[in-house]
Coordinates of C-alpha atoms and ligand atoms in Angstrom, one line a residue:
M1 CA -0.1 -0.1 0.1
S2 CA 1.5 3.4 -1.1
P3 CA 2.2 5.6 2.2
L4 CA -0.7 8.2 1.0
R5 CA -3.1 5.6 1.0
R6 CA -2.4 4.1 4.4
W7 CA -2.9 7.7 5.9
L8 CA -6.0 8.3 3.9
P9 CA -8.0 8.4 6.9
L10 CA -6.6 11.3 8.4
L11 CA -7.3 13.4 5.1
F12 CA -10.8 12.4 5.4
L13 CA -10.6 13.8 8.9
L14 CA -9.2 16.8 8.0
A15 CA -12.0 17.5 5.1
G16 CA -14.7 16.9 7.8
P17 CA -16.1 18.8 10.8
L18 CA -14.6 17.9 14.2
P19 CA -16.7 16.4 16.8
A20 CA -17.3 18.8 19.9
E21 CA -17.1 16.5 22.8
P22 CA -15.1 13.3 23.1
P23 CA -17.2 10.6 24.8
P24 CA -16.4 10.1 28.6
N25 CA -13.7 7.3 29.5
S26 CA -11.5 6.8 32.5
S27 CA -9.0 4.5 30.5
L28 CA -6.6 5.9 27.7
S29 CA -5.8 4.2 24.6
P30 CA -2.4 4.2 23.8
D31 CA -2.6 6.4 20.8
V32 CA -4.4 8.9 23.2
T33 CA -2.0 8.5 25.7
R34 CA 0.8 9.0 23.1
F35 CA -0.9 11.9 22.0
I36 CA -0.8 13.6 25.8
L37 CA 2.6 12.7 26.2
A38 CA 3.9 14.0 22.9
N39 CA 2.0 17.3 23.3
S40 CA 3.0 17.7 26.9
E41 CA 6.6 17.4 26.1
F42 CA 6.3 20.0 23.2
T43 CA 4.3 22.5 25.5
V44 CA 7.2 22.2 28.2
L45 CA 9.8 22.5 25.6
H46 CA 8.0 25.5 24.1
E47 CA 8.2 26.9 27.8
M48 CA 11.7 26.1 27.9
G49 CA 12.3 28.1 25.0
H50 CA 10.9 31.2 27.1
L51 CA 13.2 29.9 29.9
L52 CA 16.2 29.8 28.1
I53 CA 15.6 33.2 26.2
A54 CA 15.2 34.7 29.7
E55 CA 17.8 32.9 31.7
L56 CA 20.4 32.9 29.0
D57 CA 19.5 36.5 28.0
L58 CA 19.2 35.5 24.3
P59 CA 19.0 37.9 21.6
V60 CA 15.7 37.3 20.0
L61 CA 14.8 38.3 16.4
G62 CA 11.3 38.2 15.4
R63 CA 8.3 37.4 18.1
E64 CA 9.4 35.4 21.1
E65 CA 6.5 33.2 20.8
D66 CA 7.8 32.1 17.3
A67 CA 11.3 31.7 18.6
A68 CA 9.8 29.5 21.6
D69 CA 8.0 27.2 19.3
Q70 CA 11.3 27.0 17.1
L71 CA 13.6 26.3 19.9
G72 CA 10.8 23.8 21.3
L73 CA 10.6 21.9 18.0
I74 CA 14.3 21.7 17.6
G75 CA 14.7 20.6 21.1
L76 CA 12.3 17.6 20.5
F77 CA 14.9 16.6 17.4
L78 CA 17.9 17.0 19.6
L79 CA 16.4 15.1 22.5
H80 CA 15.8 12.2 20.2
G81 CA 19.0 12.5 18.5
E82 CA 19.4 10.3 15.2
Q83 CA 16.4 7.8 16.3
R84 CA 14.2 8.9 13.6
D85 CA 11.9 6.0 14.0
A86 CA 8.2 5.5 13.4
D87 CA 7.4 6.5 17.3
F88 CA 9.2 9.5 16.7
Y89 CA 7.4 10.4 13.5
A90 CA 4.3 9.6 15.5
K91 CA 4.8 12.0 18.1
L92 CA 5.7 14.6 15.3
L93 CA 2.3 14.3 13.9
D94 CA 0.4 14.1 17.0
I95 CA 2.0 17.8 17.7
V96 CA 1.0 18.9 14.2
D97 CA -2.3 17.3 14.8
F98 CA -2.8 19.1 18.0
W99 CA -2.3 22.4 16.3
R100 CA -4.6 21.6 13.6
L101 CA -7.4 20.5 16.1
E102 CA -6.6 23.5 18.3
W103 CA -7.2 25.9 14.9
Q104 CA -10.2 24.2 13.7
R105 CA -12.2 22.9 17.2
P106 CA -15.4 24.8 17.5
K107 CA -14.6 27.4 20.6
P108 CA -16.2 30.4 22.1
A109 CA -14.9 33.6 20.6
A110 CA -13.0 34.3 24.0
E111 CA -10.9 31.7 23.3
E112 CA -9.9 32.6 19.8
V113 CA -6.4 34.0 19.5
P114 CA -6.9 37.7 18.6
A115 CA -4.7 39.2 15.6
W116 CA -2.9 41.4 17.8
D117 CA -2.2 38.8 20.3
S118 CA 1.9 37.9 20.7
H119 CA 1.2 34.4 20.0
G120 CA 0.8 33.7 16.3
L121 CA -2.5 32.5 15.1
D122 CA -3.2 28.5 16.1
A123 CA -3.4 28.2 11.8
Q124 CA -0.1 30.0 11.5
R125 CA 1.5 27.8 14.4
F126 CA 0.0 24.4 12.5
Y127 CA 1.7 25.4 9.4
N128 CA 4.9 26.7 10.9
I129 CA 5.3 23.5 12.8
A130 CA 4.1 21.4 10.0
C131 CA 7.2 23.0 7.9
L132 CA 9.7 22.3 10.1
V133 CA 8.8 18.8 10.6
Y134 CA 8.6 18.1 6.9
G135 CA 11.8 20.4 6.3
S136 CA 13.9 18.4 9.0
D137 CA 13.8 15.1 6.2
P138 CA 12.0 16.1 3.1
E139 CA 13.2 13.1 1.7
R140 CA 12.0 10.6 4.3
L141 CA 8.8 12.6 5.1
E142 CA 7.5 13.6 1.4
W143 CA 4.4 12.2 2.3
V144 CA 3.8 15.0 5.2
P145 CA 2.7 17.9 2.7
E146 CA -0.2 15.9 1.4
L147 CA -1.1 14.2 4.6
T148 CA -1.1 17.7 6.6
G149 CA -2.2 20.0 3.8
L150 CA 0.7 22.0 3.8
P151 CA 0.9 23.5 0.6
M152 CA 3.4 23.1 -1.7
E153 CA 4.2 26.8 -2.0
R154 CA 5.3 26.7 1.3
A155 CA 6.5 23.2 1.6
L156 CA 9.1 23.8 -1.1
Y157 CA 11.5 26.0 1.2
C158 CA 10.7 24.3 4.5
D159 CA 14.3 22.4 4.5
E160 CA 15.8 26.0 4.3
E161 CA 13.5 27.0 7.3
Y162 CA 14.4 24.0 9.2
Q163 CA 18.2 24.6 8.5
Q164 CA 18.1 28.2 9.3
V165 CA 16.3 27.2 12.7
R166 CA 18.6 24.4 13.3
K167 CA 21.6 26.8 12.9
A168 CA 20.2 29.4 15.3
V169 CA 19.7 26.7 18.0
D170 CA 23.0 25.0 17.5
W171 CA 24.7 28.7 17.8
V172 CA 22.8 28.9 21.3
R173 CA 23.8 25.4 22.2
G174 CA 27.6 26.4 21.2
R175 CA 27.7 29.8 23.0
Y176 CA 26.1 28.6 26.2
R177 CA 26.9 25.2 26.8
H178 CA 28.5 23.6 29.9
A179 CA 32.3 23.5 29.9
A180 CA 32.0 20.5 32.0
I181 CA 29.3 18.0 32.2
Q182 CA 27.0 18.9 35.4
T183 CA 26.0 15.9 37.3
T184 CA 23.4 17.8 39.8
P185 CA 20.3 18.8 37.8
R186 CA 19.5 22.5 38.2
F187 CA 15.8 21.7 37.4
Q188 CA 13.5 20.3 40.0
V189 CA 10.2 18.5 38.8
I190 CA 7.5 18.9 41.1
Y191 CA 4.1 17.3 41.1
D192 CA 1.5 19.3 43.1
P193 CA -1.4 17.1 44.4
P194 CA -4.3 16.2 41.4
P195 CA -7.0 18.8 41.5
V196 CA -10.5 17.7 42.0
N197 CA -11.8 19.5 38.9
V198 CA -9.5 17.4 36.4
P199 CA -11.4 14.1 35.4
D200 CA -9.1 11.0 35.9
A201 CA -6.3 13.5 36.7
E202 CA -4.3 10.6 38.6
V203 CA -4.4 8.6 35.5
L204 CA -3.0 11.3 33.5
I205 CA -0.3 12.3 36.0
A206 CA 0.5 8.6 36.3
Q207 CA 1.2 8.5 32.4
V208 CA 3.2 11.6 32.6
R209 CA 5.3 10.2 35.2
A210 CA 5.7 6.8 34.2
S211 CA 7.1 8.1 30.7
S212 CA 9.9 10.1 32.5
N213 CA 9.6 12.6 29.7
L214 CA 9.8 15.8 31.8
E215 CA 12.5 14.5 33.9
T216 CA 14.7 13.7 30.9
L217 CA 13.9 17.3 29.6
A218 CA 14.8 18.7 32.9
R219 CA 18.1 16.7 33.0
R220 CA 19.3 17.3 29.5
A221 CA 18.5 20.9 30.0
S222 CA 20.6 21.2 33.2
A223 CA 23.3 19.3 31.5
T224 CA 23.5 20.9 27.9
F225 CA 23.2 24.9 29.3
A226 CA 25.1 26.8 31.9
L227 CA 21.8 28.1 33.6
P228 CA 22.4 30.8 36.3
R229 CA 20.1 29.5 38.6
A230 CA 18.2 26.5 40.2
L231 CA 14.8 26.2 38.3
I232 CA 11.7 24.4 38.9
L233 CA 9.4 22.5 36.7
R234 CA 6.0 22.4 38.3
L235 CA 2.8 20.2 37.0
S236 CA -0.1 21.9 39.0
G237 CA -3.9 22.5 38.9
C238 CA -4.2 26.0 37.6
G239 CA -8.0 26.2 36.7
T240 CA -7.0 26.6 33.0
P241 CA -5.6 24.4 30.2
D242 CA -2.3 26.7 30.2
A243 CA 1.4 26.4 30.5
W244 CA 3.8 29.2 31.1
Y245 CA 7.5 30.3 32.6
N246 CA 7.5 32.9 35.2
R247 CA 10.9 34.6 34.8
N248 CA 10.5 36.3 38.4
T249 CA 10.1 33.1 40.2
G250 CA 12.1 30.8 37.8
E251 CA 9.0 28.5 37.6
L252 CA 7.8 26.6 34.6
T253 CA 4.2 25.6 35.3
L254 CA 2.3 22.9 33.1
C255 CA -1.4 22.9 34.1
Y256 CA -3.0 19.7 34.9
E257 CA -6.2 20.9 32.9
R258 CA -3.7 21.0 29.9
L259 CA -3.2 17.3 30.0
Q260 CA -7.0 17.0 30.1
H261 CA -7.2 19.4 27.0
F262 CA -5.1 17.1 25.2
R263 CA -7.0 14.0 26.4
Q264 CA -10.1 15.7 24.9
L265 CA -8.8 16.8 21.6
A266 CA -7.0 13.0 21.2
E267 CA -10.4 11.5 21.8
T268 CA -12.0 13.6 18.9
L269 CA -9.4 11.7 16.7
P270 CA -10.2 8.3 15.4
R271 CA -7.3 5.7 15.7
L272 CA -5.4 6.9 12.7
H273 CA -1.9 6.6 13.3
Q274 CA -0.3 3.3 11.9
P275 CA 2.4 1.7 14.3
T276 CA 4.7 2.1 11.2
A277 CA 5.3 5.4 9.7
P278 CA 4.9 5.7 6.0
G279 CA 8.1 5.1 4.0
Q280 CA 9.6 2.8 6.2
Ligands
ZN1 ZN1 4.8 30.9 24.7

């Protein structure tokens, strides 16, 4: 079966309306779990982009929110090294899927990102991220533009976009890396008690903890960069599906409500991702 045919269900989904609410279910399927973990990781990496900009006093050309997305996505590639396997591509597509769902889901006007916001519009973030994913390896990922709806006019230059961003991140790594390997993590990961208003919070938290993704992130950031002070990555109930970095306190927060938001969006997706990525 051709790569495209194997992924046609997603194209079908992209053309249709999105269901507003997923069915209630206290257990998580492997696909939903992967979606939650992938997007939690990218969310923390995005916030870590803000953290690096603040803590290392990085120069920023362009909008900081775009730079944080770029730092976050390249961070994902760096974390996985040369291990570009089906699981990694599925993770990248989960992140692309999230931004499409976030863009296209029915939502109240108050939740729409206004044009004047410091963040790009969800649709723009979707296309930017899809472009960097495709541009990371256009030969192996030649199916990505058609699958995601990334227009060829943009896709044509995505390899250059990826190389440009990669060069900037590599410069930061070279300029601010530790002179010697640091063994004591500067990042402490703290899990606050689960809030009562998040359904199945314990289940979601257990999955995140079991993956060790966030602990790995904190450890790698500590080992890679000469951070000027001890920092905290806190998972907490906030009353909103958000995440942020507070440069005054040195705390990066990922809200439990955001895990629940990922879950709700994931459960609007049929089980689409194949265990083996196309082209492999
Ligand atoms: Zn941000």
